[in-house]
Every structure is written in structure tokens, then in C-alpha cells.
Coordinates of C-alpha atoms and ligand atoms in Angstrom, one line a residue:
X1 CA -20.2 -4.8 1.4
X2 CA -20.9 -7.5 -1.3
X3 CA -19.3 -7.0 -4.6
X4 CA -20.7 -8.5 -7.5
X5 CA -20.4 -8.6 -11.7
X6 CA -23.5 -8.1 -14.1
X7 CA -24.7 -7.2 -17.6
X8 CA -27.5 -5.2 -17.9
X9 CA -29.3 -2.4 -18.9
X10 CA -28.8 0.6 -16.8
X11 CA -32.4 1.6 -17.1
X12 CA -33.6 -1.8 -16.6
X13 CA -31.0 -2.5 -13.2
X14 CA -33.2 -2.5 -10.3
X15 CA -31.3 -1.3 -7.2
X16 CA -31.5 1.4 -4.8
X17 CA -29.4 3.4 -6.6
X18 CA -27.6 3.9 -10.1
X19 CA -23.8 5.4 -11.0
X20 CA -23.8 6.7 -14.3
X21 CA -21.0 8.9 -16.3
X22 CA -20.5 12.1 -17.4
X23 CA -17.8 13.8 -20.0
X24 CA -17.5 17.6 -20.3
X25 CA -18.4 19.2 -21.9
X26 CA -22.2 18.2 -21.0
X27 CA -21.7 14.6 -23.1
X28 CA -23.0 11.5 -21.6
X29 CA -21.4 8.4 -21.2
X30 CA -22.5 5.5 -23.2
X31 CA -25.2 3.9 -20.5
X32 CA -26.2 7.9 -19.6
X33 CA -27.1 8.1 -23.2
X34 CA -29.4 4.5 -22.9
X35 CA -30.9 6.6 -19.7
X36 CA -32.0 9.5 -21.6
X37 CA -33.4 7.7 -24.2
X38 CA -35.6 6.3 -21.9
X39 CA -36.3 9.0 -19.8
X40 CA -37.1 11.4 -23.2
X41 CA -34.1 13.5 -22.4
X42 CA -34.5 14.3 -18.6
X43 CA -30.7 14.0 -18.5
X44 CA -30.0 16.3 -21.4
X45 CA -32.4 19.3 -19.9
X46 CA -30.2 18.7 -17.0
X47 CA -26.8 19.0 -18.2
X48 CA -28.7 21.8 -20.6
X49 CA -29.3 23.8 -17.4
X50 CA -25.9 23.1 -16.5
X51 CA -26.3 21.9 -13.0
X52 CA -24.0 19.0 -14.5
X53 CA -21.4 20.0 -16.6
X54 CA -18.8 16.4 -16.5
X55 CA -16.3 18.3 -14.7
X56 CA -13.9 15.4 -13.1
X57 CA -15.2 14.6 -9.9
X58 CA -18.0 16.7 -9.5
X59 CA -21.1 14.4 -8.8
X60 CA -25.1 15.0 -8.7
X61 CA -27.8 12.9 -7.3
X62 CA -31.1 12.6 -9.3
X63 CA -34.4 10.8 -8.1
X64 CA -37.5 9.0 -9.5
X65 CA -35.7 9.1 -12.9
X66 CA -38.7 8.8 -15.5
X67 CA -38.1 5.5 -17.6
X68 CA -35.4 4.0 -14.9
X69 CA -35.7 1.2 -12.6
X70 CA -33.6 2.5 -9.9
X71 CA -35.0 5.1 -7.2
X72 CA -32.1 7.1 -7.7
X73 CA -29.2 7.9 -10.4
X74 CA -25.7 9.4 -9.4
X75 CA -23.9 11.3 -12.1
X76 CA -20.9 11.4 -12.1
X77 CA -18.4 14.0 -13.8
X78 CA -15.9 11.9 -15.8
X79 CA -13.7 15.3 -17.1
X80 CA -12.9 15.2 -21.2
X81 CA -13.6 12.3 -23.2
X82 CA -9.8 12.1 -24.6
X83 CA -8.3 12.9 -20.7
X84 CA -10.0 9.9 -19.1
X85 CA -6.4 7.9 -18.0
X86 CA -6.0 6.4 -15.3
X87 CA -5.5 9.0 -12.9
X88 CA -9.0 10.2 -13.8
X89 CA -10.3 6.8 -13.3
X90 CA -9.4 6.9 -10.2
X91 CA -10.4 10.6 -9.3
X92 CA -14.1 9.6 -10.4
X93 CA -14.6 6.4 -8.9
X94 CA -13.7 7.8 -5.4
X95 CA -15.8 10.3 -5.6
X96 CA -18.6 8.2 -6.8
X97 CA -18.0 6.2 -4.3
X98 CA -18.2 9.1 -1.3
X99 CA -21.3 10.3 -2.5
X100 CA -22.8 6.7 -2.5
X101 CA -21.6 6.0 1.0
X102 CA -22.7 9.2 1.9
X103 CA -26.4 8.5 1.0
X104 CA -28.9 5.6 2.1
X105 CA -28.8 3.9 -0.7
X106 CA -28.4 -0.1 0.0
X107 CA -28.2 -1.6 -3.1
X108 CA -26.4 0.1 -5.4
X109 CA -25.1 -0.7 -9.2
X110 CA -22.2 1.6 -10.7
X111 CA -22.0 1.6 -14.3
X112 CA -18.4 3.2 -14.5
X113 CA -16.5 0.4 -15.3
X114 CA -17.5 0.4 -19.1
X115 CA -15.4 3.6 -19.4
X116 CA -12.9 3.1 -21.9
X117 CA -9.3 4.0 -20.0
X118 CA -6.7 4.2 -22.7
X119 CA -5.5 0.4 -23.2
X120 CA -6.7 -1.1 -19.8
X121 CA -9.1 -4.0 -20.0
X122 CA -12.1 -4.6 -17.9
X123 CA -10.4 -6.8 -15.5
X124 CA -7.8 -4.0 -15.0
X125 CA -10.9 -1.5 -14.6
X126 CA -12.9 -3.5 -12.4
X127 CA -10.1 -4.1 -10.1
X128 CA -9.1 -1.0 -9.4
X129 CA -13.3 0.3 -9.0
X130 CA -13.3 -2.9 -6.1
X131 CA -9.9 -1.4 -4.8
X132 CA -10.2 2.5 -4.8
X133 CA -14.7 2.2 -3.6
X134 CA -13.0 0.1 -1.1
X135 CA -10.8 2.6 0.2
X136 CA -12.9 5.5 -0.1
X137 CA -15.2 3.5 2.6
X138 CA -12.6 2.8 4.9
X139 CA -13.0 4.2 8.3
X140 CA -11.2 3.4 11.7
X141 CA -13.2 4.1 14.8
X142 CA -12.0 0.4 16.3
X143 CA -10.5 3.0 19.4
X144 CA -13.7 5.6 19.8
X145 CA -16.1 4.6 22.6
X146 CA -19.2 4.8 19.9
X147 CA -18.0 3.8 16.7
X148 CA -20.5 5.3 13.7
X149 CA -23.1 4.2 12.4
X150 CA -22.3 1.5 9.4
X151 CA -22.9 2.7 5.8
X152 CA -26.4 2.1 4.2
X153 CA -24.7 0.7 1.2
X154 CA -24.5 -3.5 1.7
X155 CA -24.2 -4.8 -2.1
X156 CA -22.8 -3.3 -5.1
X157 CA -22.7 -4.7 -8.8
X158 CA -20.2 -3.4 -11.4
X159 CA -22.0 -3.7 -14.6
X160 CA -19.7 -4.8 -18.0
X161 CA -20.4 -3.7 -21.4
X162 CA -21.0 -7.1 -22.7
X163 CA -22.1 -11.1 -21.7
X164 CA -18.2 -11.8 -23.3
X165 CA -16.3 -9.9 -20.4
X166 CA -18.5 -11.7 -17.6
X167 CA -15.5 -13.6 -17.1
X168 CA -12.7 -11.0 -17.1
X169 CA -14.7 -8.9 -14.9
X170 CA -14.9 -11.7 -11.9
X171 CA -11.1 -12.0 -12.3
X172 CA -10.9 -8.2 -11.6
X173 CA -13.0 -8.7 -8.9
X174 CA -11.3 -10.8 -7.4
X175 CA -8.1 -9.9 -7.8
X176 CA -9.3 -6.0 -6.7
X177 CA -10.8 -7.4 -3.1
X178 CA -7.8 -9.5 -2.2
X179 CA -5.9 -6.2 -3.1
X180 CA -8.0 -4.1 -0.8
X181 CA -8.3 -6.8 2.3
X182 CA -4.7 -6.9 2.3
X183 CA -4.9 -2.9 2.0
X184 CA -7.2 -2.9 5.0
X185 CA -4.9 -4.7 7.3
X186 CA -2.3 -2.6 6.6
X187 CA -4.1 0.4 7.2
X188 CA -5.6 -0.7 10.8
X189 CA -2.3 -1.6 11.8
X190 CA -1.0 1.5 10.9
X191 CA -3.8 3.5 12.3
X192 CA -3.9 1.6 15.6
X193 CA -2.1 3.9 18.5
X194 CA 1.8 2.7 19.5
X195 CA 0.5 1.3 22.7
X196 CA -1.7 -1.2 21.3
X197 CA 0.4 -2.1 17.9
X198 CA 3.4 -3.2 19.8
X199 CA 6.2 -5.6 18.2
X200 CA 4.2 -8.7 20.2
X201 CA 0.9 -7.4 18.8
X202 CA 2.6 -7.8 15.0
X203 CA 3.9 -11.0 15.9
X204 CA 0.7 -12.4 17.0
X205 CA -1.0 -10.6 13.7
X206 CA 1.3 -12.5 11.8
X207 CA -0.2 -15.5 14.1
X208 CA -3.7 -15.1 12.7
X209 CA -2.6 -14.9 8.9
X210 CA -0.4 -17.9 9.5
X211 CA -3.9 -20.0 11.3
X212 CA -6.1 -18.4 8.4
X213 CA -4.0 -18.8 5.3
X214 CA -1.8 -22.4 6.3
X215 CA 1.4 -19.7 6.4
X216 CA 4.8 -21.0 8.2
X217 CA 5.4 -19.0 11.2
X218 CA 9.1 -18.7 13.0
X219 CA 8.8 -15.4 15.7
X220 CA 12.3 -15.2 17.1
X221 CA 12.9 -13.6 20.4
X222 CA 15.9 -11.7 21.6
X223 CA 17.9 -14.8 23.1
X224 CA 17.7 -15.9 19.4
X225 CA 19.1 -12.5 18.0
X226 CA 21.4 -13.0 20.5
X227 CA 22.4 -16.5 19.4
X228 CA 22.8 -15.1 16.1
X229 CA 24.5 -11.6 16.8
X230 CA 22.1 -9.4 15.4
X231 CA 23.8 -6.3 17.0
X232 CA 22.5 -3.8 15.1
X233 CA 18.8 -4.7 15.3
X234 CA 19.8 -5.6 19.6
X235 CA 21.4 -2.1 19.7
X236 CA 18.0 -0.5 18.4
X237 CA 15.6 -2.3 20.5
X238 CA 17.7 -1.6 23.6
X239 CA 16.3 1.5 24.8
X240 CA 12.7 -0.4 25.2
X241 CA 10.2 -1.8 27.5
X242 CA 8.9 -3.6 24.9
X243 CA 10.5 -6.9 23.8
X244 CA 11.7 -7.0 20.1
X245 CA 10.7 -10.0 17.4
X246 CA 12.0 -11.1 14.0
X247 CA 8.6 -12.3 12.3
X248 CA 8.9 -15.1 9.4
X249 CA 6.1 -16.2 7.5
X250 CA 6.5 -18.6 4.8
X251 CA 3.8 -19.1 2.0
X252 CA 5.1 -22.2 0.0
X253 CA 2.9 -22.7 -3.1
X254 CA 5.2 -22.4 -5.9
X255 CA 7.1 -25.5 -7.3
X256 CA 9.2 -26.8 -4.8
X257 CA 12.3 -25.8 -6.2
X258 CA 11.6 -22.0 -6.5
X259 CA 13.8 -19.6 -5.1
X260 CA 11.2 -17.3 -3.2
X261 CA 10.4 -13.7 -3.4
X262 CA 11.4 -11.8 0.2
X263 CA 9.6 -9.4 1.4
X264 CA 11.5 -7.3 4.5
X265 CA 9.1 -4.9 5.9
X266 CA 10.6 -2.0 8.7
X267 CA 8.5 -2.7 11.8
X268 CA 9.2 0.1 14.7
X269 CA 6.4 0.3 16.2
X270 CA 7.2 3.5 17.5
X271 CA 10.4 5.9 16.6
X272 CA 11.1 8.9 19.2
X273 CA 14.2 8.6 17.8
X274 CA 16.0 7.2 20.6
X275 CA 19.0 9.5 22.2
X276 CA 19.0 11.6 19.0
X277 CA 15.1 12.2 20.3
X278 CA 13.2 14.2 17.4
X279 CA 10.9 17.2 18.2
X280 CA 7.6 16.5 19.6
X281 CA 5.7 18.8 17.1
X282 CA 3.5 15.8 15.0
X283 CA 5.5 13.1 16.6
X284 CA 2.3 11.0 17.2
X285 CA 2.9 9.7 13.6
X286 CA 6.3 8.1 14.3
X287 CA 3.3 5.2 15.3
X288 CA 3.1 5.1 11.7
X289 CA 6.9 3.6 11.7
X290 CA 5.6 0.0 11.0
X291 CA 4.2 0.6 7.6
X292 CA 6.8 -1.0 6.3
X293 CA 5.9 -4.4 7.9
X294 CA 2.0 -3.8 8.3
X295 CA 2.3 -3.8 4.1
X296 CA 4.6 -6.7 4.0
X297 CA 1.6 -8.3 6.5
X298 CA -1.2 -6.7 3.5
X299 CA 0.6 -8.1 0.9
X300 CA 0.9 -11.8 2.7
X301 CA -3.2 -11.4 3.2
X302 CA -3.3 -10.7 -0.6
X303 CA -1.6 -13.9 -1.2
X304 CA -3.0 -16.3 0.9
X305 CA -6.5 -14.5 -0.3
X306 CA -5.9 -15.2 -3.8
X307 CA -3.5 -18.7 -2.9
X308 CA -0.8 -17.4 -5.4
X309 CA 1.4 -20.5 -7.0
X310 CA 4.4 -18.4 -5.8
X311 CA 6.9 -19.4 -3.2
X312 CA 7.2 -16.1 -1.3
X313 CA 8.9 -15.7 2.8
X314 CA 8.1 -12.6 4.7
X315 CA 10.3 -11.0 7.4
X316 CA 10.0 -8.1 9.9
X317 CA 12.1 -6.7 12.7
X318 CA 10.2 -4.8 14.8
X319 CA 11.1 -3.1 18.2
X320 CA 10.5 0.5 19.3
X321 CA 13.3 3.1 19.2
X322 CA 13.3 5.2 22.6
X323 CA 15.7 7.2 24.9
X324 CA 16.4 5.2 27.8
X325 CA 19.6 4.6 30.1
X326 CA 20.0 1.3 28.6
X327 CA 19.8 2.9 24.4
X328 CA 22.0 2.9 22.2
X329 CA 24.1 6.0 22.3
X330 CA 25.4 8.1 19.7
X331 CA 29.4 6.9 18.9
X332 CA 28.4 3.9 20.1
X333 CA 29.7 1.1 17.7
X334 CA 27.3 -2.2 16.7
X335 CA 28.6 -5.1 15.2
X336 CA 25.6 -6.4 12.9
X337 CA 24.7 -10.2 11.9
X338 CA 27.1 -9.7 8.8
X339 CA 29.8 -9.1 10.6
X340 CA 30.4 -5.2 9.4
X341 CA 30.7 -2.5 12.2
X342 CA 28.3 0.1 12.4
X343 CA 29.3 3.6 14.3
X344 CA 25.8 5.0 15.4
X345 CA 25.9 8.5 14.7
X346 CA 22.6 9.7 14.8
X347 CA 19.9 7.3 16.5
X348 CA 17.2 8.6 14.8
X349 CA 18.9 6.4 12.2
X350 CA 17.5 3.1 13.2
X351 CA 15.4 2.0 10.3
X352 CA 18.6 0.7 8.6
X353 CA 20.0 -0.8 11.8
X354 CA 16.9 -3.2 11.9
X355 CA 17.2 -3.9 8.4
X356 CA 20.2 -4.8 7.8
X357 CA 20.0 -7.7 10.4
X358 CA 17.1 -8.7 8.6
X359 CA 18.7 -8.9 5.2
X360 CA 21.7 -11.0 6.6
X361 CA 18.9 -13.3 8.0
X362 CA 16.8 -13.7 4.5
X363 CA 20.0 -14.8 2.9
X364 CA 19.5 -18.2 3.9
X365 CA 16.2 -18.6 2.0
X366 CA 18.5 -18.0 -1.1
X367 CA 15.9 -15.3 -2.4
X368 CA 15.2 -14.8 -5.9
X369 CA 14.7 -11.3 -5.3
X370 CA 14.3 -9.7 -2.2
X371 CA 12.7 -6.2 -1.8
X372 CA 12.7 -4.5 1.5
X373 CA 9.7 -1.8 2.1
X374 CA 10.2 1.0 5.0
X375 CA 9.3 4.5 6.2
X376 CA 13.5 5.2 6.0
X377 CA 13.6 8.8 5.2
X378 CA 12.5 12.2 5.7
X379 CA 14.6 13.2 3.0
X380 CA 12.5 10.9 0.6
X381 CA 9.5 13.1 0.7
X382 CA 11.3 16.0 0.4
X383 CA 12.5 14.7 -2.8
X384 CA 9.5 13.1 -4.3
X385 CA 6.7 13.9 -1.5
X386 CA 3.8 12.0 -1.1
X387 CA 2.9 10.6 -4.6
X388 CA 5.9 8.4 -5.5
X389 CA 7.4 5.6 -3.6
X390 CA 11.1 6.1 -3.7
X391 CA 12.7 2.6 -5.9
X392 CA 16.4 1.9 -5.5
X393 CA 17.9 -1.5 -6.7
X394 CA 21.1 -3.2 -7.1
X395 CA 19.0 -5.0 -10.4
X396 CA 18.0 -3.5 -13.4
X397 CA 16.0 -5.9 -14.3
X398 CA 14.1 -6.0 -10.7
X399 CA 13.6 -2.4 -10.6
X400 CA 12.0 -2.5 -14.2
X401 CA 9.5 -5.3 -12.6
X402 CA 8.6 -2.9 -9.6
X403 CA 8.0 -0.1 -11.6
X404 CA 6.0 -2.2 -14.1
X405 CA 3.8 -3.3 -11.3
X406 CA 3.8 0.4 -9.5
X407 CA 1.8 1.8 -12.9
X408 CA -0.4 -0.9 -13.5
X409 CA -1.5 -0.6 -9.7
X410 CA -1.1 3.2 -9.6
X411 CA 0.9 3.0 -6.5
X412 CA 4.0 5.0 -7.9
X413 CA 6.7 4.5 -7.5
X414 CA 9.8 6.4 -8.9
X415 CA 13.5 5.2 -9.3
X416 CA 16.6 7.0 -7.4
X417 CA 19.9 6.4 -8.3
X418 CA 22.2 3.9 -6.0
X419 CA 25.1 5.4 -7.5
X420 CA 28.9 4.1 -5.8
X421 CA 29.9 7.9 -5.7
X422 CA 27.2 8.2 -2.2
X423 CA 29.1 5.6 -0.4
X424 CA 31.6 7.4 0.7
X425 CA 29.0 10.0 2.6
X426 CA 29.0 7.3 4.9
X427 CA 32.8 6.4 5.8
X428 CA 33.1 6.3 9.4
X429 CA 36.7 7.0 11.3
X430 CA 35.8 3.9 14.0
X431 CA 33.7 1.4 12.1
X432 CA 33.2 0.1 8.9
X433 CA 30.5 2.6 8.2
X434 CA 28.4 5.4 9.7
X435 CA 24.9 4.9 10.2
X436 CA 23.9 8.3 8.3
X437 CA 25.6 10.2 5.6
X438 CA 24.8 14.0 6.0
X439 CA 22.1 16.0 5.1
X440 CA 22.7 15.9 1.2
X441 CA 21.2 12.8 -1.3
X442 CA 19.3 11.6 2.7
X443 CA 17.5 8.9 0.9
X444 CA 20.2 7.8 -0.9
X445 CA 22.8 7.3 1.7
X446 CA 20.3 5.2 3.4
X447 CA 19.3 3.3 0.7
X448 CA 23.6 3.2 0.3
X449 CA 23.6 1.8 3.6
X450 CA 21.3 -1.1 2.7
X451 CA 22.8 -1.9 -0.4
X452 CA 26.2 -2.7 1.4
X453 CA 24.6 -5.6 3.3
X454 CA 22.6 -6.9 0.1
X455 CA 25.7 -7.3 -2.2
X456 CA 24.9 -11.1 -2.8
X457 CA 21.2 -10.5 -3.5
X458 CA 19.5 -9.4 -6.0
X459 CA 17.9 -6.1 -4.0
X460 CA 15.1 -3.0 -4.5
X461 CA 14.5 -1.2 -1.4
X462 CA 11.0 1.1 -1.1
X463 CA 11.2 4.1 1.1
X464 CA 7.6 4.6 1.2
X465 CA 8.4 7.8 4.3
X466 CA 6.2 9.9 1.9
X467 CA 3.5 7.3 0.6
X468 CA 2.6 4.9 4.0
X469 CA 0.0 7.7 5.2
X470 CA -1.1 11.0 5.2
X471 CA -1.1 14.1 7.4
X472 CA -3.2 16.6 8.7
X473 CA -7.1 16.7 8.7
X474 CA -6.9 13.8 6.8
X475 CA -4.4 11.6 8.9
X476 CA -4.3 8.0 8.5
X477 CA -3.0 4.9 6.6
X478 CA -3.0 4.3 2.8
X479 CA -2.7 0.7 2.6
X480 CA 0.2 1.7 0.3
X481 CA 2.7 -0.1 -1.0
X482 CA 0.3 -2.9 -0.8
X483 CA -1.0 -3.2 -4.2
X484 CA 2.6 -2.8 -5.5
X485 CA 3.4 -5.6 -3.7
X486 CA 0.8 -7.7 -4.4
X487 CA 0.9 -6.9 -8.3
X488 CA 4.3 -7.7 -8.2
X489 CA 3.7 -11.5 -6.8
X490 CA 1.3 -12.0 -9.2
X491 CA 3.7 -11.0 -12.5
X492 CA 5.9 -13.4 -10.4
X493 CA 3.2 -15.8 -10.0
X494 CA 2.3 -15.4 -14.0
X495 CA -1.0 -14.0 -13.4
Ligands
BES501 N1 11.2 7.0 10.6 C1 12.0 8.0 10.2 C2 11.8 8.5 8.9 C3 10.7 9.5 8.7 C4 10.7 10.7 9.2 C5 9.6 9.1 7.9 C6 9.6 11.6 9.0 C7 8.5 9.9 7.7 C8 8.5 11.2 8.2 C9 13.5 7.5 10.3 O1 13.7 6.6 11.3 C10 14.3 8.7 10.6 O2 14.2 9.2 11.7 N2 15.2 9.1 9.7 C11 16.0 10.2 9.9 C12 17.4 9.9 9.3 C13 18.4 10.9 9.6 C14 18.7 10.9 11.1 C15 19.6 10.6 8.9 C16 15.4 11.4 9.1 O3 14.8 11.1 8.0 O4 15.4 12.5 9.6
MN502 MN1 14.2 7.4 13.1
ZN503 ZN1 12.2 5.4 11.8

């Protein structure tokens, strides 16, 4: 799909189809107004018989338009004039955007992005129209025999209210389809089944950003965890067939003296739970384990999409976590990279286990920040279920930056507490600490976990367990945290 910016005249735009909005009660949008003027009121006697009233969401096709250029005009119910924030946006562009995938329309022009939305600009509202009509077209049939038939629609313009914000709109438009490429690549490797989206498929994914974007590339192998006693990440990955990898990628193109941003992303590829084996009901989306690291991957496409001036380093552990003869055991005790003793209580705890072998790693690119993104926790999305991203940070000042960039993006995120009163939840009588810390505060013992191996950083840790993807009749990948991420590296970046 070709995205492109324009001003003109609704009535005069030429294109298979037209997207045009609608307030309730019955009050049309500025460029619905220029429409009815045209047409002698064909769009008033419409909303008069009240098969559109501008309830949010709701949408209506019309054809042959008297007056209009286009074969056909979409209109699209924008909810009350005063209520259009950025939630509401959102809600009407995707469903603009199914009901123009959903029809033949080719060429289509939407006209939403002149809405006023409280204080965003244009950029801001062209960017997220590229990002949320991208996503609302995203479909994964890479595994079915037939895939479906492609979408009619091949080019669509986003028109600006005036010649002046020409500019501002192709910066949106940029900035929205390097979001949503690096959203896509997070969601296929999410969405692709556990046998194919191994910890050697990540690593050579990581290859092909690397070749495409100029990335530095380091994949260690187990003799080299070995080498450097990564115990805890070893002591995961030993109940598999498959062979685990620490993935580095390195995008250097901030000043040469700039500390980088580190990105840790949770890659198990697939999480039975080892020993502690979970229940089987809906355990098909413990493939969905690797968000973590298919978002840090996103967010490195992002970059190398839109070349960033940032320095920025990239690491994911990734193995599977399996019962076997050869796992890790409960009472078991691992001694990680940092030299602190873990006693493995529960192995279904493993997301930390990989982690914190990877934070001990990042240490020696000296990171400005370093923010670690994983599915962690079931008991995150019982606490904020599947809206907000759960933020925990050692940093003030970092966790105001993530939340900054989670609410211009709209990928929420909300902050937890990190408090030194849930450390002692996970005391251990045989090692320094326990790998879990009871079934009270879950997200924040882990995220207590974490912090004890990121004292000498400054830290955020995402537990994205409720965000990464969704259930049910509508299973599959977000893409999310990806444009957190990203949004993030460019307030770094300056942009
Ligand atoms: N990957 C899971 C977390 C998870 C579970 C995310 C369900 C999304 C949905 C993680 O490895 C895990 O199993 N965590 C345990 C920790 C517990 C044993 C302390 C959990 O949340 O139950
Ligand atoms: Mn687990
Ligand atoms: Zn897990």
C-alpha cells in the first residue's frame, strides 16, 4: 500500500474512493460540509434520515455522490465534536480503515487527518492514521496453504488542511510507516508458530536487519555463555533441543562519544514452563514468549528505517523453557554472570533468569539508559490487563521519558512501584535470592528481581504480559511496545 500527502478539495480528489467525517449529533466535519455544498445537500438528507448519525466508529458507504469526483464516499462517525481525543482518533481511523479494506476500492483518499485532536499537530495525526490503517490491514496467513486474496486498496493519500502543513504531514508520514514496519516485524515474529520462530530463526532475523540497515551483529553461542558464566540464562535453556543465542546488534549513528540506549528484549521462544510445567488449557500462546525481543527487533527496523542520529545496542537471550531430564529443577541453585546465586523455585520463572544474564552483559556498553521489555508476568495483567504496559524504573527521570513517549504513541503504559519493602518477598534460605516471591505484588517481585542486577544502571523494565498480543477470536500480535520504543529513540534522538 502506497501512502502519500496532498491538499485538495475533497470534492475535487479523484480516487476510487473518499473518507470523510462525521460528529454526532448529525454535524459534518469541515471537508463533509465542502461535500454537501457541492452535492446540494445529499449528505444532510442523509444524516436527516438518520442512517448516519456520527456515532464513534460507526461508518456508511455512499456512491455516485452528485457533485464529487470520487465513485464512492465513506462516512465516517467521528462521536462529539468536544470528545474527539485521541482515543477517538484512533477508534475512527481503524474503523475507517476496515471498511476501506473491506471494499474494492483501489485508490483511495481519507480526509480524517484534518480533524482537530486536542493539541496534536498534523504530523502527530498523520502518523498515527499511517500507523493504526496499517495495522488494521495486517493479516498473517504466511502458514495457511492458500493465503487470501490481497486487498483491492494499493494507494492512499492523507489530505492536509492547508499547502503550509505539506511539509509536517510527510514528516508524519514517515515517521508513522517506520513505526508500523517495525510493528510488522514484530507481529510476524510473534505470530509465527514455536517451531518455526526458534532462538536460531531470531538470530538469523537479526542477520537480515544487520545486512539491510549496516547494523553490528555479535550472536553468541553457548560455549560463549559458558566462557562467561551466564548460569542463569545456561540453567534456563538446559531442558532444550534447541540451542540458545545472546543476539547483539549495534546501530552507531550518534556522536561517537554517546553512551547508547539498550534495549533487552525476553526472547523464549517457547515457555511450557519447564519442570514447574503450566496447564495446557491456551498454552499455544506461550509461542508468544518472544515479544519481548521480536519488539526490541521492531524497534531496531524503526531505526535503521528512519537512520536515527542515536547510538542505540540491542540485546536478546533467547532459548525455550521445557521439561526435560537435563532442566533445571526446582531447588536447584544457579550462579548468574553477576556473580549472585539464584535458588530456582518455580521454573516457570525463567524470564528473569534470561534477563538478568543479559543485563550483566549490557553493562559493558556503559548504557545511558537501558530498558528491558518482556512478557514477565501473569500477575501484570491481572493488575492492569491488556491496555497498560506495566513501567518500573530505578530512574525518575527515565520513567517520566517512557511514559512521555507511551502517551504521545498511545501505547500505555503505566508506572508500578519498585518499592525496597518487596525485596524481601524474595529472600531465599540457600541463595542470595529466590527466583519468585509469592503470589502477592507478582509483577513487582519480578520487576524486584531485575532491579537487583541493574543497580549500577540507570533501569525501566516493561512487562508487556498483558499488551504483546491478544486472545481469543481475535488472537495475534500487537506490534506493541514498538512504537513506545521507537518514540522513545527519537526524544533521545531529538526528533
Ligand atoms: N511468560 C510467563 C508470563 C505470562 C504468563 C505472560 C501468562 C502472559 C500470560 C512467565 O514466564 C511466567 O510463567 N511467569 C509466571 C511467574 C510465576 C511462576 C512467579 C507467572 O506469571 O505465572
Ligand atoms: Mn514462565
Ligand atoms: Zn515466560
Amino acid at each position: 500500500m502506497e501512502f502519500s500527502i496532498k491538499n485538495i478539495k475533497a470534492e475535487k480528489q479523484r480516487s476510487d474512493l473518499i473518507v470523510v467525517g462525521v460528529y454526532e449529533p448529525k454535524k459534518l466535519s469541515a471537508a463533509a460540509v465542502a461535500i454537501d455544498q457541492v452535492s446540494n445537500g445529499y449528505l444532510t438528507s442523509i444524516l436527516k434520515r438518520g442512517d448516519m448519525q456520527g456515532k464513534l466508529g460507526t461508518t456508511l458507504m455512499l456512491y455516485s455522490v452528485p457533485g464529487v469526483a470520487a465513485q464512492r464516499l465513506l462516512l465516517v462517525g467521528l462521536g462529539r465534536e468536544r470528545d474527539l481525543h485521541e482515543r477517538e482518533y484512533r477508534q475512527a481511523v481503524r474503523a475507517a480503515a476496515k471498511a476501506v479494506v473491506g471494499s474494492t476500492a483501489g485508490s483511495t483518499a481519507s480526509f480524517l487527518a484534518e480533524l482537530p485532536v486536542g493539541k496534536r499537530d498534523i504530523a502527530w495525526r498523520v502518523a498515527q492514521l499511517a500507523e493504526v490503517t496499517r495495522d488494521a490491514a495486517y493479516r498473517f496467513d504466511r502458514m495457511k496453504s492458500k493465503p487470501a486474496d490481497p486487498y483491492a486498496l494499493s494507494s492512499l493519500t492523507v489530505n492536509v488542511p492547508t499547502k503550509a502543513d505539506l511539509e509536517q504531514g510527510e514528516a508524519g508520514l514517515r515517521q508513522g510507516l517506520a513505526v508500523a514496519a517495525g510493528m510488522d516485524l514484530a507481529k510476524d515474529l510473534g505470530n509465527l508458530p514455536p517451531n518455526v520462530c526458534t532462538p536460531t530463526y531470531l538470530a538469523e532475523q537479526a542477520g537480515e536487519l544487520a545486512k539491510g540497515y549496516g547494523f553490528k551483529l555479535e550472536v553468541l553461542e553457548r560455549e560463549d555463555m559458558e566462557k562467561l558464566k551466564m548460569g542463569a540464562l545456561l540453567g534456563v535453556a538446559r531442558g532444550s533441543r534447541q540451542p540458545p543465542k545472546l543476539i547483539v546488534l549495534q546501530h552507531n549513528k550518534g556522536p561517537k562519544d554517546q553512551r547508547p540506549v539498550v534495549l533487552v528484549g525476553k526472547g523464549i521462544t517457547f515457555d511450557a514452563g519447564g519442570i514447574s510445567i503450566k496447564p495446557s488449557a491456551d498454552m499455544d500462546e506461550m509461542k508468544y514468549d518472544m515479544c519481548g525481543a521480536a519488539s526490541v527487533l521492531g524497534a531496531f527496523k524503526t531505526l535503521g528505517e528512519l537512520g536515527l542520529p542515536i547510538n542505540a545496542v540491542g540485546v536478546i537471550p533467547t532459548c525455550e523453557n521445557l521439561p526435560d531430564g537435563n532442566a533445571v529443577k526446582p531447588g536447584d541453585v544457579l550462579t548468574s554472570m553477576s556473580g549472585q546465586t539464584i535458588e530456582v523455585l518455580n521454573t516457570d520463572a525463567e524470564g528473569r533468569l534470561i534477563l538478568c544474564d543479559a543485563i550483566t552483559y549490557a553493562e559493558r556498553f556503559n548504557p545511558a539508559a537501558l530498558v528491558d521489555i518482556a512478557t514477565l508476568t501473569g500477575a501484570c495483567v491481572i493488575a492492569l490487563g491488556h491496555h497498560a504496559t506495566g513501567l518500573f524504573s530505578n530512574n525518575d527521570a527515565l520513567a517520566k521519558e517512557l511514559l512521555k513517549a507511551s502517551e504521545d504513541t498511545f501505547d500505555r503504559a503505566w508506572r508500578m512501584p519498585l518499592w525496597e519493602d518487596y525485596q524481601e518477598q524474595l529472600s531465599s534460605n540457600f541463595a542470595d535470592v529466590a527466583n519468585i516471591g509469592g503470589r502477592a505484588a507478582g509483577s513487582i517481585t519480578a520487576a524486584c528481581f531485575l532491579s537487583r542486577f541493574a543497580k549500577k544502571l540507570d533501569w525501566a523494565h516493561l512487562d508487556i504480559a498483558g499488551t504483546a498480543w491478544k486472545s481469543g477470536k481475535e488472537k495475534g500480535s500487537t506490534g506493541r511496545p514498538v512504537p513506545l520504543l521507537a518514540q522513545f529513540l527519537m526524544q533521545r534522538a531529538g526528533r
